[in-house]
Short mmCIF file of C-alpha atoms and ligand atoms in Angstrom, two decimals:
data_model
loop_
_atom_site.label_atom_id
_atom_site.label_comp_id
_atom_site.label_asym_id
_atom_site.label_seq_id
_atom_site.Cartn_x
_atom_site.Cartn_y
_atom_site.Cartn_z
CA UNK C 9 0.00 0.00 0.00
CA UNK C 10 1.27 3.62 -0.90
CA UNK C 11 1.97 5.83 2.35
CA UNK C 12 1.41 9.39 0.12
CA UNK C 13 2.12 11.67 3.55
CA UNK C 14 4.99 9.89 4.06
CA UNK C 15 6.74 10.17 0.45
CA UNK C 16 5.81 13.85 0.24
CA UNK C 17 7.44 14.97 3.56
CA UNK C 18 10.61 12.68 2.35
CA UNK C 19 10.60 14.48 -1.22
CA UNK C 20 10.52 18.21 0.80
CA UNK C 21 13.66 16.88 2.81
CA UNK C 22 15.10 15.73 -0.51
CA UNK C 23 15.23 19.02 -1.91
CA UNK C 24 16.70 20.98 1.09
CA UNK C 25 14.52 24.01 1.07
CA UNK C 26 14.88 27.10 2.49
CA UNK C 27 12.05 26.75 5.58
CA UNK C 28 10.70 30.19 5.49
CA UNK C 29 7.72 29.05 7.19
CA UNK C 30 6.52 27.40 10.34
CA UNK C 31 7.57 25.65 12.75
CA UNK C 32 10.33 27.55 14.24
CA UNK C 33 12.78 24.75 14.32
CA UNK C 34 13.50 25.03 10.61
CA UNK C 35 13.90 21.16 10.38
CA UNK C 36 17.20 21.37 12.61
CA UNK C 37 17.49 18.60 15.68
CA UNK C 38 16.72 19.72 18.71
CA UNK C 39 15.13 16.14 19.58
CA UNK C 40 16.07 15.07 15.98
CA UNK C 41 13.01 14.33 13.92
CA UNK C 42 12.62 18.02 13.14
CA UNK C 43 13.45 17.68 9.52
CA UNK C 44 10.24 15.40 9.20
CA UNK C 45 7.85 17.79 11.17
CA UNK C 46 6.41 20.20 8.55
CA UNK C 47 2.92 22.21 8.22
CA UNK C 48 0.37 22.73 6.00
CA UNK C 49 2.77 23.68 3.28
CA UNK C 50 1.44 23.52 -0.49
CA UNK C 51 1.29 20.17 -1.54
CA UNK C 52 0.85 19.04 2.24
CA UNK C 53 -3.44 18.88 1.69
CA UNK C 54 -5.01 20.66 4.53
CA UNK C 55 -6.38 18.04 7.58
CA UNK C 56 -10.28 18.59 7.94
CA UNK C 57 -10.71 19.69 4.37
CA UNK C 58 -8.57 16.93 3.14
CA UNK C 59 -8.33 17.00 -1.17
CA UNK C 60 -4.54 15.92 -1.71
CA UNK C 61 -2.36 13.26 0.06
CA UNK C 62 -3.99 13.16 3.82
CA UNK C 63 -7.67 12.34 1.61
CA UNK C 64 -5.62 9.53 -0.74
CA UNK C 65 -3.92 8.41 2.77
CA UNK C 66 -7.31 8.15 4.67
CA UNK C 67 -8.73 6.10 1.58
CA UNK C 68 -6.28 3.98 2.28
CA UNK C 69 -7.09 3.58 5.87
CA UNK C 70 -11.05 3.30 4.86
CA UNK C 71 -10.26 0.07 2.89
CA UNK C 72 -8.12 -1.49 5.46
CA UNK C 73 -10.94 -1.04 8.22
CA UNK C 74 -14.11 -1.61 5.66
CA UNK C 75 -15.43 1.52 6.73
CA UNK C 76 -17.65 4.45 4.54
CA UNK C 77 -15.03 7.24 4.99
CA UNK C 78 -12.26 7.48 7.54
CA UNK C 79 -10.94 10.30 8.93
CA UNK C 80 -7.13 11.34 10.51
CA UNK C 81 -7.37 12.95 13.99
CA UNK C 82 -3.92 13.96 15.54
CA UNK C 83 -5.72 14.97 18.91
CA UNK C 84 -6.42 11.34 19.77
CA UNK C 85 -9.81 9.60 20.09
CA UNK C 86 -10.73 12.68 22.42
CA UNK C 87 -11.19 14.81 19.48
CA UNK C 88 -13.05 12.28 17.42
CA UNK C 89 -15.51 11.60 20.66
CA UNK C 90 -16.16 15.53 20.49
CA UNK C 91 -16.81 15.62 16.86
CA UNK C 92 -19.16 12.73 17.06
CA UNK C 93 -21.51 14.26 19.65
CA UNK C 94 -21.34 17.56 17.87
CA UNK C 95 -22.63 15.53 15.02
CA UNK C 96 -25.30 13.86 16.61
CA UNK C 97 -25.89 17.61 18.06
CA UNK C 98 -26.04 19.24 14.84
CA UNK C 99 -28.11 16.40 13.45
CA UNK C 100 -30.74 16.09 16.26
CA UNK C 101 -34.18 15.10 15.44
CA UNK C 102 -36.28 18.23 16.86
CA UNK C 103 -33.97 21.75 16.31
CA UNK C 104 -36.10 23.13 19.02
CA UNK C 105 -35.09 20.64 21.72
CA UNK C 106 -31.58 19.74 22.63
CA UNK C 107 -30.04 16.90 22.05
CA UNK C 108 -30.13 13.82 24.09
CA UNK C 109 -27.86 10.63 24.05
CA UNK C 110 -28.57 7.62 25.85
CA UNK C 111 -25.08 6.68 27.12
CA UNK C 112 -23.73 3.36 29.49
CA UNK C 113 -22.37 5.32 32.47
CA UNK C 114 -18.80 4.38 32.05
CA UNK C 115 -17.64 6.96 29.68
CA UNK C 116 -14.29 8.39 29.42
CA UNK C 117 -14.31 12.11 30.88
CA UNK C 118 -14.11 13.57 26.85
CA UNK C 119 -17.08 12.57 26.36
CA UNK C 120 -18.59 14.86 29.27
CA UNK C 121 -16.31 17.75 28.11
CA UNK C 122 -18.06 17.21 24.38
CA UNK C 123 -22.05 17.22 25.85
CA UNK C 124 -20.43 20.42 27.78
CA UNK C 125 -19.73 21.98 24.57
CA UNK C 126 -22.44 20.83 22.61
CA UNK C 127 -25.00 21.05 25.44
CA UNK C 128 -25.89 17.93 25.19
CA UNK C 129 -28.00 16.26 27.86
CA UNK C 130 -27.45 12.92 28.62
CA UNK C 131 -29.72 9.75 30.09
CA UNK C 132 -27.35 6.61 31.54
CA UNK C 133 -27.75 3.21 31.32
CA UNK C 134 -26.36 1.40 34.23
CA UNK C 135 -24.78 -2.09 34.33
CA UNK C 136 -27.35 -4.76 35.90
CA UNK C 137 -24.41 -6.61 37.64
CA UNK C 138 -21.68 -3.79 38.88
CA UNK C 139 -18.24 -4.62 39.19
CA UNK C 140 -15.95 -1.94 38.37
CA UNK C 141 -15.95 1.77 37.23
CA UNK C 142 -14.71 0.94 34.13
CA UNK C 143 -16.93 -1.33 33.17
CA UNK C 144 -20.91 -0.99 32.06
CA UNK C 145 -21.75 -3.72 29.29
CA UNK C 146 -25.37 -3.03 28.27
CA UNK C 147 -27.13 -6.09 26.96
CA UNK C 148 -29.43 -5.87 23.85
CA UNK C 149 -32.45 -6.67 25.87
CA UNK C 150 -31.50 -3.61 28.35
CA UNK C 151 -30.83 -1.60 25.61
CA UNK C 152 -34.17 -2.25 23.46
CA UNK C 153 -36.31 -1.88 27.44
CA UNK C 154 -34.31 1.96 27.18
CA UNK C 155 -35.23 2.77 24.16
CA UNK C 156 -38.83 1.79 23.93
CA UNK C 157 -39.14 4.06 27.07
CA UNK C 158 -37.17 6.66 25.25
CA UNK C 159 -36.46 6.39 21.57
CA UNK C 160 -38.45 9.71 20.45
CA UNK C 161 -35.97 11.40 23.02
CA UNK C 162 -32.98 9.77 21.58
CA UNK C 163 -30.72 11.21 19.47
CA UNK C 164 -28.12 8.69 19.73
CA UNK C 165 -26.81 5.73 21.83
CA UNK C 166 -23.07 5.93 23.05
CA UNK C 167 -21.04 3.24 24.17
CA UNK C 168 -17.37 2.55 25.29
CA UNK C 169 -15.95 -0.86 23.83
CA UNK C 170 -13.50 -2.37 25.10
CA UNK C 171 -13.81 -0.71 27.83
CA UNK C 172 -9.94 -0.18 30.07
CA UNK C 173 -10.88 -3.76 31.57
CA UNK C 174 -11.10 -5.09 27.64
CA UNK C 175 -14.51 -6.21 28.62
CA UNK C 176 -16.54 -5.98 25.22
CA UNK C 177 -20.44 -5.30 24.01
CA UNK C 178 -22.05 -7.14 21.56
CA UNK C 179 -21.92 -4.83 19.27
CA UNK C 180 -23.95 -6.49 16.36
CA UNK C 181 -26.73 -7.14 18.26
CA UNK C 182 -26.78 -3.49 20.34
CA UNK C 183 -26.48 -2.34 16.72
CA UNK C 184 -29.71 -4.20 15.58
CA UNK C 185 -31.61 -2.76 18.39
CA UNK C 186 -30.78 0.63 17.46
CA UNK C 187 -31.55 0.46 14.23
CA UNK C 188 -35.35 -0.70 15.14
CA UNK C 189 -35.37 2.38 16.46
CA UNK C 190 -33.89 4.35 13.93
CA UNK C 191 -31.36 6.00 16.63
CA UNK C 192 -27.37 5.90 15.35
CA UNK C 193 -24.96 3.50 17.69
CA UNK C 194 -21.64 5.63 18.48
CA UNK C 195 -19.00 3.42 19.74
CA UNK C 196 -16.26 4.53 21.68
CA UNK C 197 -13.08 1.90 20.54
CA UNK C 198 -10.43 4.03 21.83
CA UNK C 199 -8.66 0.45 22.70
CA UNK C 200 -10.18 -1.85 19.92
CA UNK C 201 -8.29 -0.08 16.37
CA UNK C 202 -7.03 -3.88 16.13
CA UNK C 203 -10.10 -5.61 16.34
CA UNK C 204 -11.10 -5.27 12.24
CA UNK C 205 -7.82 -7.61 12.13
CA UNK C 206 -8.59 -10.45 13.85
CA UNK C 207 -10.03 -13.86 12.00
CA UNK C 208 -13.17 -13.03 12.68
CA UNK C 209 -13.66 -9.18 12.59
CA UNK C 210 -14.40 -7.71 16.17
CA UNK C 211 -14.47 -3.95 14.89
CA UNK C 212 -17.55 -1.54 15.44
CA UNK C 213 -17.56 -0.41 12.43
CA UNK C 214 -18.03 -3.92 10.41
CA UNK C 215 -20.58 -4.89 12.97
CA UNK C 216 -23.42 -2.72 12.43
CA UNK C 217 -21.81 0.69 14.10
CA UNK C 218 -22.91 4.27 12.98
CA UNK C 219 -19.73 5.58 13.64
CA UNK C 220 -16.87 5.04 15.83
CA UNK C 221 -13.74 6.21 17.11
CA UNK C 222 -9.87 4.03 17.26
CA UNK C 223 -7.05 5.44 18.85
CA UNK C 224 -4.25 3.98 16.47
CA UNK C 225 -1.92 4.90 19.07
CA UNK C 226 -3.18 2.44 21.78
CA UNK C 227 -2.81 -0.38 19.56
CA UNK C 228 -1.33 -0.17 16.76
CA UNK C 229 2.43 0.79 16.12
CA UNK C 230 1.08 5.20 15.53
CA UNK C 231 2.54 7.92 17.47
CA UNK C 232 0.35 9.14 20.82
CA UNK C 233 -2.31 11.16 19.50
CA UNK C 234 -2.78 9.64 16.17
CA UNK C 235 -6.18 8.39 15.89
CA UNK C 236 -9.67 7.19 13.37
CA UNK C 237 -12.72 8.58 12.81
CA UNK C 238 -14.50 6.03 10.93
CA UNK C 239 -17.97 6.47 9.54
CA UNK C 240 -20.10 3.34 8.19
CA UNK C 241 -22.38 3.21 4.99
CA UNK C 242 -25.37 4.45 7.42
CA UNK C 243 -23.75 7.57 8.23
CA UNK C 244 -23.29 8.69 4.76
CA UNK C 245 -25.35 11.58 5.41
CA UNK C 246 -23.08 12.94 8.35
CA UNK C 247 -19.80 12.98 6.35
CA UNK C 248 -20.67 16.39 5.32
CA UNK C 249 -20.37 17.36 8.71
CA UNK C 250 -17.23 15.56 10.42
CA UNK C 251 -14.72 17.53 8.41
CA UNK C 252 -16.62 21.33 9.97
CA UNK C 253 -16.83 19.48 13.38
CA UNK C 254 -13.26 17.78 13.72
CA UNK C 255 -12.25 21.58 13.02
CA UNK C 256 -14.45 23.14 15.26
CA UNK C 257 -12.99 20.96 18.43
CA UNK C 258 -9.69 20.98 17.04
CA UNK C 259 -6.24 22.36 16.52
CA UNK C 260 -5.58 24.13 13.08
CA UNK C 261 -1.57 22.80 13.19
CA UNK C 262 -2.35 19.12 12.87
CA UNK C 263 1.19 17.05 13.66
CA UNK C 264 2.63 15.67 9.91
CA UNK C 265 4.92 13.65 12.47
CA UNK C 266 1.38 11.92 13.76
CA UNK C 267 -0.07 12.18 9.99
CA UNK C 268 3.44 10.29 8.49
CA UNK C 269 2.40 7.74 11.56
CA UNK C 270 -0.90 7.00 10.21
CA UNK C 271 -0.39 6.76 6.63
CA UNK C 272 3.18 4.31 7.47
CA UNK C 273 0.54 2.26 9.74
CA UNK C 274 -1.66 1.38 6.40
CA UNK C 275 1.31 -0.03 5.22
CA UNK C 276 1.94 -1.97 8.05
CA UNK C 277 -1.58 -2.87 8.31
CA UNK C 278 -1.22 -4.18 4.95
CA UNK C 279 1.54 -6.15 4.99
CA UNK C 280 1.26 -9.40 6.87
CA UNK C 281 -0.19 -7.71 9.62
CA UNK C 282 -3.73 -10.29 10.25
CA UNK C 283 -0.85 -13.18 10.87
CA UNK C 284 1.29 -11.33 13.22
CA UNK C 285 -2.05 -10.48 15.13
CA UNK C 286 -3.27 -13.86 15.08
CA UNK C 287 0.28 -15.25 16.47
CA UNK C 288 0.43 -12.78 19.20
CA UNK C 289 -3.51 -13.54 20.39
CA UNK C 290 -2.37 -17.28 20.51
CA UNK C 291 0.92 -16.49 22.40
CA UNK C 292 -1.11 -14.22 25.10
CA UNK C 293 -3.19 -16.98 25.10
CA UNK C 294 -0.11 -18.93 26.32
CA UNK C 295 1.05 -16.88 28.87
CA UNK C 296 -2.59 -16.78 30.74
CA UNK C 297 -2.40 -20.17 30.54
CA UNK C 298 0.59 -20.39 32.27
CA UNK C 299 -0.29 -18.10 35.15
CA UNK C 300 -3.15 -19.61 35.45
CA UNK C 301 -0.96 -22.37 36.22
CA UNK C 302 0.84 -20.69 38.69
CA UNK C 303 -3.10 -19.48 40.49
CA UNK C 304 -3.26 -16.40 38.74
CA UNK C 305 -6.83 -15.70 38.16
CA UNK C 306 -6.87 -13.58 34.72
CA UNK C 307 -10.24 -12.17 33.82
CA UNK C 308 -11.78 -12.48 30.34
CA UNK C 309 -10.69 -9.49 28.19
CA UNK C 310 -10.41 -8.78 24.58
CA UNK C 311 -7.47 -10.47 23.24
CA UNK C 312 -4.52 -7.62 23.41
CA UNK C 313 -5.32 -7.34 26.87
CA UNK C 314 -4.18 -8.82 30.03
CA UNK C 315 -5.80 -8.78 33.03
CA UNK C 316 -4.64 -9.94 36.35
CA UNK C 317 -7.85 -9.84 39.23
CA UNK C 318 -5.53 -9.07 42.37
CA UNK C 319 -8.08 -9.86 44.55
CA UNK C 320 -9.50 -12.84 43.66
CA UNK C 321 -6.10 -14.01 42.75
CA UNK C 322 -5.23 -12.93 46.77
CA UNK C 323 -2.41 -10.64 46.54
CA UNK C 324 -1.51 -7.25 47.02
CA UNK C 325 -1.19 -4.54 44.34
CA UNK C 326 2.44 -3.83 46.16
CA UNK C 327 3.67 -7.67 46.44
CA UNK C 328 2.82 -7.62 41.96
CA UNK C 329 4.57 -4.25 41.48
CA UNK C 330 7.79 -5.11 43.40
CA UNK C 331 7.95 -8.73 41.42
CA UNK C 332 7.29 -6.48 38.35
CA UNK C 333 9.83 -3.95 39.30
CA UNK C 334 13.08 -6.71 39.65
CA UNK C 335 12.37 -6.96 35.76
CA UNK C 336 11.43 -3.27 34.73
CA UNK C 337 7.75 -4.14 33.97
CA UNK C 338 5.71 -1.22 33.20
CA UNK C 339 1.88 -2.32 33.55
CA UNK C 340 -0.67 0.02 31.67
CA UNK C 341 -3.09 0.27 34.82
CA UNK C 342 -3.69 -0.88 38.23
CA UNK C 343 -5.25 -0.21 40.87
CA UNK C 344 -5.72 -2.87 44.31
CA UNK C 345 -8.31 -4.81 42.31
CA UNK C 346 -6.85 -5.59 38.86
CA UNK C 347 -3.97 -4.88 36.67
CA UNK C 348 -4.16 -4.53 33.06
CA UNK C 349 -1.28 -5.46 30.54
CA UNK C 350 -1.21 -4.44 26.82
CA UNK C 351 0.56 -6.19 24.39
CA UNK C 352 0.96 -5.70 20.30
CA UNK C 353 2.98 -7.62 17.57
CA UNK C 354 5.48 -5.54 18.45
CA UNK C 355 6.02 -6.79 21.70
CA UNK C 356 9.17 -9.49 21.66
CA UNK C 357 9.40 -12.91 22.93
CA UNK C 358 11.47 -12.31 25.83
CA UNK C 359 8.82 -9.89 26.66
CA UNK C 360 6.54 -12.36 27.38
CA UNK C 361 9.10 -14.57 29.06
CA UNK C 362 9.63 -12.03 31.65
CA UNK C 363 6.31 -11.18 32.45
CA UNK C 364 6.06 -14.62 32.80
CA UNK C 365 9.24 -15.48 35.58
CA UNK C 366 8.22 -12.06 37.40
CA UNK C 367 4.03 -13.50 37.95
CA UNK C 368 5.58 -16.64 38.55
CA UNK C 369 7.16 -15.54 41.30
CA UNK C 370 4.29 -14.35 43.43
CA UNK C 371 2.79 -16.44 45.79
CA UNK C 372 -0.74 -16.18 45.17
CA UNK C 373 -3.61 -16.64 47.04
CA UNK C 374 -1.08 -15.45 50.32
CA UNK C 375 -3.98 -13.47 51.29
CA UNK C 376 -7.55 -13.53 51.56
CA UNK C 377 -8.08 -10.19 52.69
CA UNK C 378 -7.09 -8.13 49.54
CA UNK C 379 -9.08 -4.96 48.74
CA UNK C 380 -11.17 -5.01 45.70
CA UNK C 381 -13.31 -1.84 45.23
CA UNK C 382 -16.29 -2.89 43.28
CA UNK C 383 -18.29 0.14 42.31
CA UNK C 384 -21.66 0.16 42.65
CA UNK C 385 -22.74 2.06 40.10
CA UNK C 386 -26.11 4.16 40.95
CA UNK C 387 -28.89 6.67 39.96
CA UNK C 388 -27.41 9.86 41.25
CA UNK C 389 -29.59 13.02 41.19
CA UNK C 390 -28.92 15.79 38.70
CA UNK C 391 -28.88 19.47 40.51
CA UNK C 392 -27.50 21.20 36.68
CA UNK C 393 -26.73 20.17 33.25
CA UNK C 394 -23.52 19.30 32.18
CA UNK C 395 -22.97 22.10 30.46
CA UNK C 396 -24.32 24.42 33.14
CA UNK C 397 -22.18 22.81 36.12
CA UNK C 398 -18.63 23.00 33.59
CA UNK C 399 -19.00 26.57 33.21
CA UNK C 400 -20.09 27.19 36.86
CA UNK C 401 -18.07 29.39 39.23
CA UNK C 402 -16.63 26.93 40.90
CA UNK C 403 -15.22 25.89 44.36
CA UNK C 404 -12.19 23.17 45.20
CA UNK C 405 -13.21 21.22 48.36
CA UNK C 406 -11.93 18.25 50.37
CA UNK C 407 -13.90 14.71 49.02
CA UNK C 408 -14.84 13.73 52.02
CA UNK C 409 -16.76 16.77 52.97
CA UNK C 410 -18.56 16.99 49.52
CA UNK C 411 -21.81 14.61 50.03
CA UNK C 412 -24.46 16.98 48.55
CA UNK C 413 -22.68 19.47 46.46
CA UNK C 414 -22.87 19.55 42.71
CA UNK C 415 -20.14 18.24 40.95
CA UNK C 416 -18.84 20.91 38.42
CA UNK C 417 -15.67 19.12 36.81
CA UNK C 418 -15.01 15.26 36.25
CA UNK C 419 -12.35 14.33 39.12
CA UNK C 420 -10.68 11.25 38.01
CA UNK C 421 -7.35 10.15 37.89
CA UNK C 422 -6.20 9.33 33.84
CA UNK C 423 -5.53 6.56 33.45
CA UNK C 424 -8.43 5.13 33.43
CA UNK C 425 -10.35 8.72 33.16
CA UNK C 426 -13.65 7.48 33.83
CA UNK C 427 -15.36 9.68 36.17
CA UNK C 428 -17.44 8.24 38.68
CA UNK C 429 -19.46 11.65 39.22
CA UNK C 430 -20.54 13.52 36.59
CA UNK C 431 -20.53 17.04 36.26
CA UNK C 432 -23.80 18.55 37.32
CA UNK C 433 -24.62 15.37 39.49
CA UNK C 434 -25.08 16.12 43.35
CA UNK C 435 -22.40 14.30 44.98
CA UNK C 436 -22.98 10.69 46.96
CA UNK C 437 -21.10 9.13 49.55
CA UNK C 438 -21.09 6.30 47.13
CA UNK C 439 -18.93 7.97 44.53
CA UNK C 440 -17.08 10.01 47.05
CA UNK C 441 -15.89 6.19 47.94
CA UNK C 442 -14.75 5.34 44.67
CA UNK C 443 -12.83 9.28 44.22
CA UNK C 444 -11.18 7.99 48.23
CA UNK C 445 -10.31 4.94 46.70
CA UNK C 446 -8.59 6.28 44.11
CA UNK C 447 -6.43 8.76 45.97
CA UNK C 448 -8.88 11.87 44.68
CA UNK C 449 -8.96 13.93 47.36
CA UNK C 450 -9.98 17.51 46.24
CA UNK C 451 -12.83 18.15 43.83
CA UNK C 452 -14.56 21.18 42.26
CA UNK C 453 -17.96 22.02 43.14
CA UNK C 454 -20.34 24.48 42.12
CA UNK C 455 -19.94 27.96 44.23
C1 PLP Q 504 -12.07 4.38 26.78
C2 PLP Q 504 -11.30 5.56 26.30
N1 PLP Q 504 -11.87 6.44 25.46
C3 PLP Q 504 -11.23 7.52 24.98
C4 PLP Q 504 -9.94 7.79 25.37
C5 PLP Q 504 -9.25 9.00 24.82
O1 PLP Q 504 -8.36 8.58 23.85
P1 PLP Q 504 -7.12 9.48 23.36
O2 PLP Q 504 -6.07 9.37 24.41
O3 PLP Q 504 -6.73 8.82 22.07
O4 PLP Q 504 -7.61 10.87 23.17
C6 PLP Q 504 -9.29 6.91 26.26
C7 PLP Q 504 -7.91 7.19 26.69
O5 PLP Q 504 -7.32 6.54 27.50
C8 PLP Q 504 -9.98 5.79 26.74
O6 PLP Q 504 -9.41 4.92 27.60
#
């Protein structure tokens, strides 16, 4: 496959020109890929109204992941969650209403900041079974109770999958339901840009999505911040919009360093890439096997994912970390419950083989008294919209003495930035729990 971005910024370098433009580095090292970090030069296209090389590159990436149209973000999937609610928003069924999205409650904190911007109210769906603040997988028969309560309200249905845990929705089937309805399914796959790849595709967007957003960067071998928005055949009437909307929310000097990242990945993704996927989803596979073994007790997760369930495993967060630490192991997340592990093709053999001898060395099920947190998730009241409570005057107060005040800004740490209050939400002792738990001790409140 062609990588157009990449070529032209290697032709520029080619020809040693004079850099009378931006940025200020003039292509000399400071960190030393300067001479590959150019603007919107002509001949570079323009990102968001794309008619040269980024629109041939994005093609590309459109028939790798069997989407409609797919579009570059170099602000990450937070960008792309913005631009799809202003979509929805600008799309909404009654102009004299505003719009509403029927979201599951565990939602990364950009998608508050986007219904804040849009004004976009918002109705939750909460797990049935709660386990932890990341996770809220909404069955098709919960979904389909919602929205024959709600559907004329509805102007879309957002969910998050995978979710940080790598649990997963079934997102055919949620899809099916919405479309009975006629409302569009937005899916947030921040961590699933892989999932098209796998023998039997696992992506939003081939399964019946509306629209969706990847972050290449979790997954796939893309610098941080390079990310997809990918629209499906059904949303062929919003692609007018995404291009006004991506530019609205975002920055007008898009990274070429993150744009040469995404147009090198269609390459990659082109070349061999399904196999390499396959044999690393058989050798994870392998290694939770073997812990298992050892009386590891790994949760069910999408297949890039690892995740260790400290508690029911009966150790302590501290006892993993040091075994970790002997090897320099860098986990993606923990907290005392779980610990998540992320792996990629790119990840070597003796990768695995140390992650193995480090877990192998913990004596499991030492104690039966580890903490788990599980989050009960709840119907919290609403004192203002989210919109209303973000641009609040606002207070900062101590957690512990906030039962009753109205939120005004998400307080969550990042990773896994899923708030457990919600801004314009009157503050429980439930989620002021969860905030303890995870070392949040200051919040802002509306004055
Ligand atoms: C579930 C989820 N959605 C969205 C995001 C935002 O993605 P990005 O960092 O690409 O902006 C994250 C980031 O961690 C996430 O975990």
């Amino acid at each position: 496959m062609n990588t157009p971005i990449r070529d032209f910024v290697l032709d520029y370098n080619e020809k040693n020109a004079v850099r009378l433009h931006m940025p200020g580095h003039k292509g000399k090292d400071f960190l030393g890929f300067e001479k590959y970090d150019i603007t919107e030069i002509d001949g570079a296209d323009v990102l968001y109204s794309a008619e040269g090389i980024i629109k041939e590159s994005e093609e590309n990436a459109s028939s790798l992941f069997g989407s409609f149209r797919t579009f570059y973000s170099c602000e990450g999937s937070s960008l792309c969650i913005k631009a799809m609610l202003a979509i929805v928003a600008s799309q909404r069924r009654d102009k004299n209403k505003k719009a509403k999205i029927l979201a599951a409650r565990n939602v990364h904190k950009a998608f508050i900041y986007g219904c804040a911007l849009c004004d976009i109210d918002v109705e939750w769906m909460y797990p049935s079974v709660s386990s932890h603040l990341c996770t809220c997988v909404i069955t098709p028969d919960e979904l389909d109770r919602k929205l024959s309560q709600l559907s004329e309200d509805v102007d879309g249905v957002y969910i998050t999958s995978p979710d940080y845990h790598g649990q997963t929705s079934d997102v055919r089937a949620l899809s099916e339901v919405c479309e009975r309805y006629s409302v569009p399914l937005l899916v947030d796959n921040a961590h699933g840009a892989y999932l098209g790849f796998l023998e039997k595709s696992l992506h939003p967007i081939n399964n019946g999505a509306y629209m969706c957003c990847d972050s290449a960067h979790k997954t796939l071998p893309v610098l941080t911040g390079g990310a997809y928005l990918h629209l499906s055949e059904k949303a062929m009437d919003s692609v007018s919009y995404v291009e006004n909307m991506m530019a609205l929310m975002g920055s007008t000097s898009p990274s070429y360093l993150i744009l040469q990242s995404l147009d090198m990945c269609n390459k990659y993704l082109s070349e061999g890439y399904k196999e390499r996927l396959a044999a690393t989803v058989k050798r994870i596979g392998k290694l939770k096997y073997e812990l298992a073994d050892c009386g590891a007790v790994i949760e069910d997760s999408e297949p890039l994912k690892l995740v260790l369930n400290l508690s029911a495993s009966g150790v302590y967060v501290d006892t993993v970390l040091s075994a970790l630490g002997e090897y320099a192991i860098v986990p993606e997340f923990y907290d005392n419950g779980h610990m998540v592990f992320m792996f990629t093709p790119e990840n070597t053999e003796s990768d695995y083989t140390v992650l193995s001898e480090a877990l192998s060395s913990v004596n499991y099920g030492s104690y039966t008294d580890a903490e788990s947190f599980v989050y009960d998730y709840e119907t919290v009241d609403r004192g203002l919209t989210i919109r209303d409570a973000v641009f609040s005057s606002k207070e900062t107060v101590c957690v512990k003495n906030s039962e009753g005040r109205i939120c005004a800004s998400p307080a969550i740490t990042c990773p896994p930035a899923v708030p457990p209050i919600v801004s314009g939400e009157i503050i429980s002792r439930n989620a002021i729990d969860c905030m303890l738990y995870y070392g949040i001790d200051k919040i802002e409140v509306v004055k």
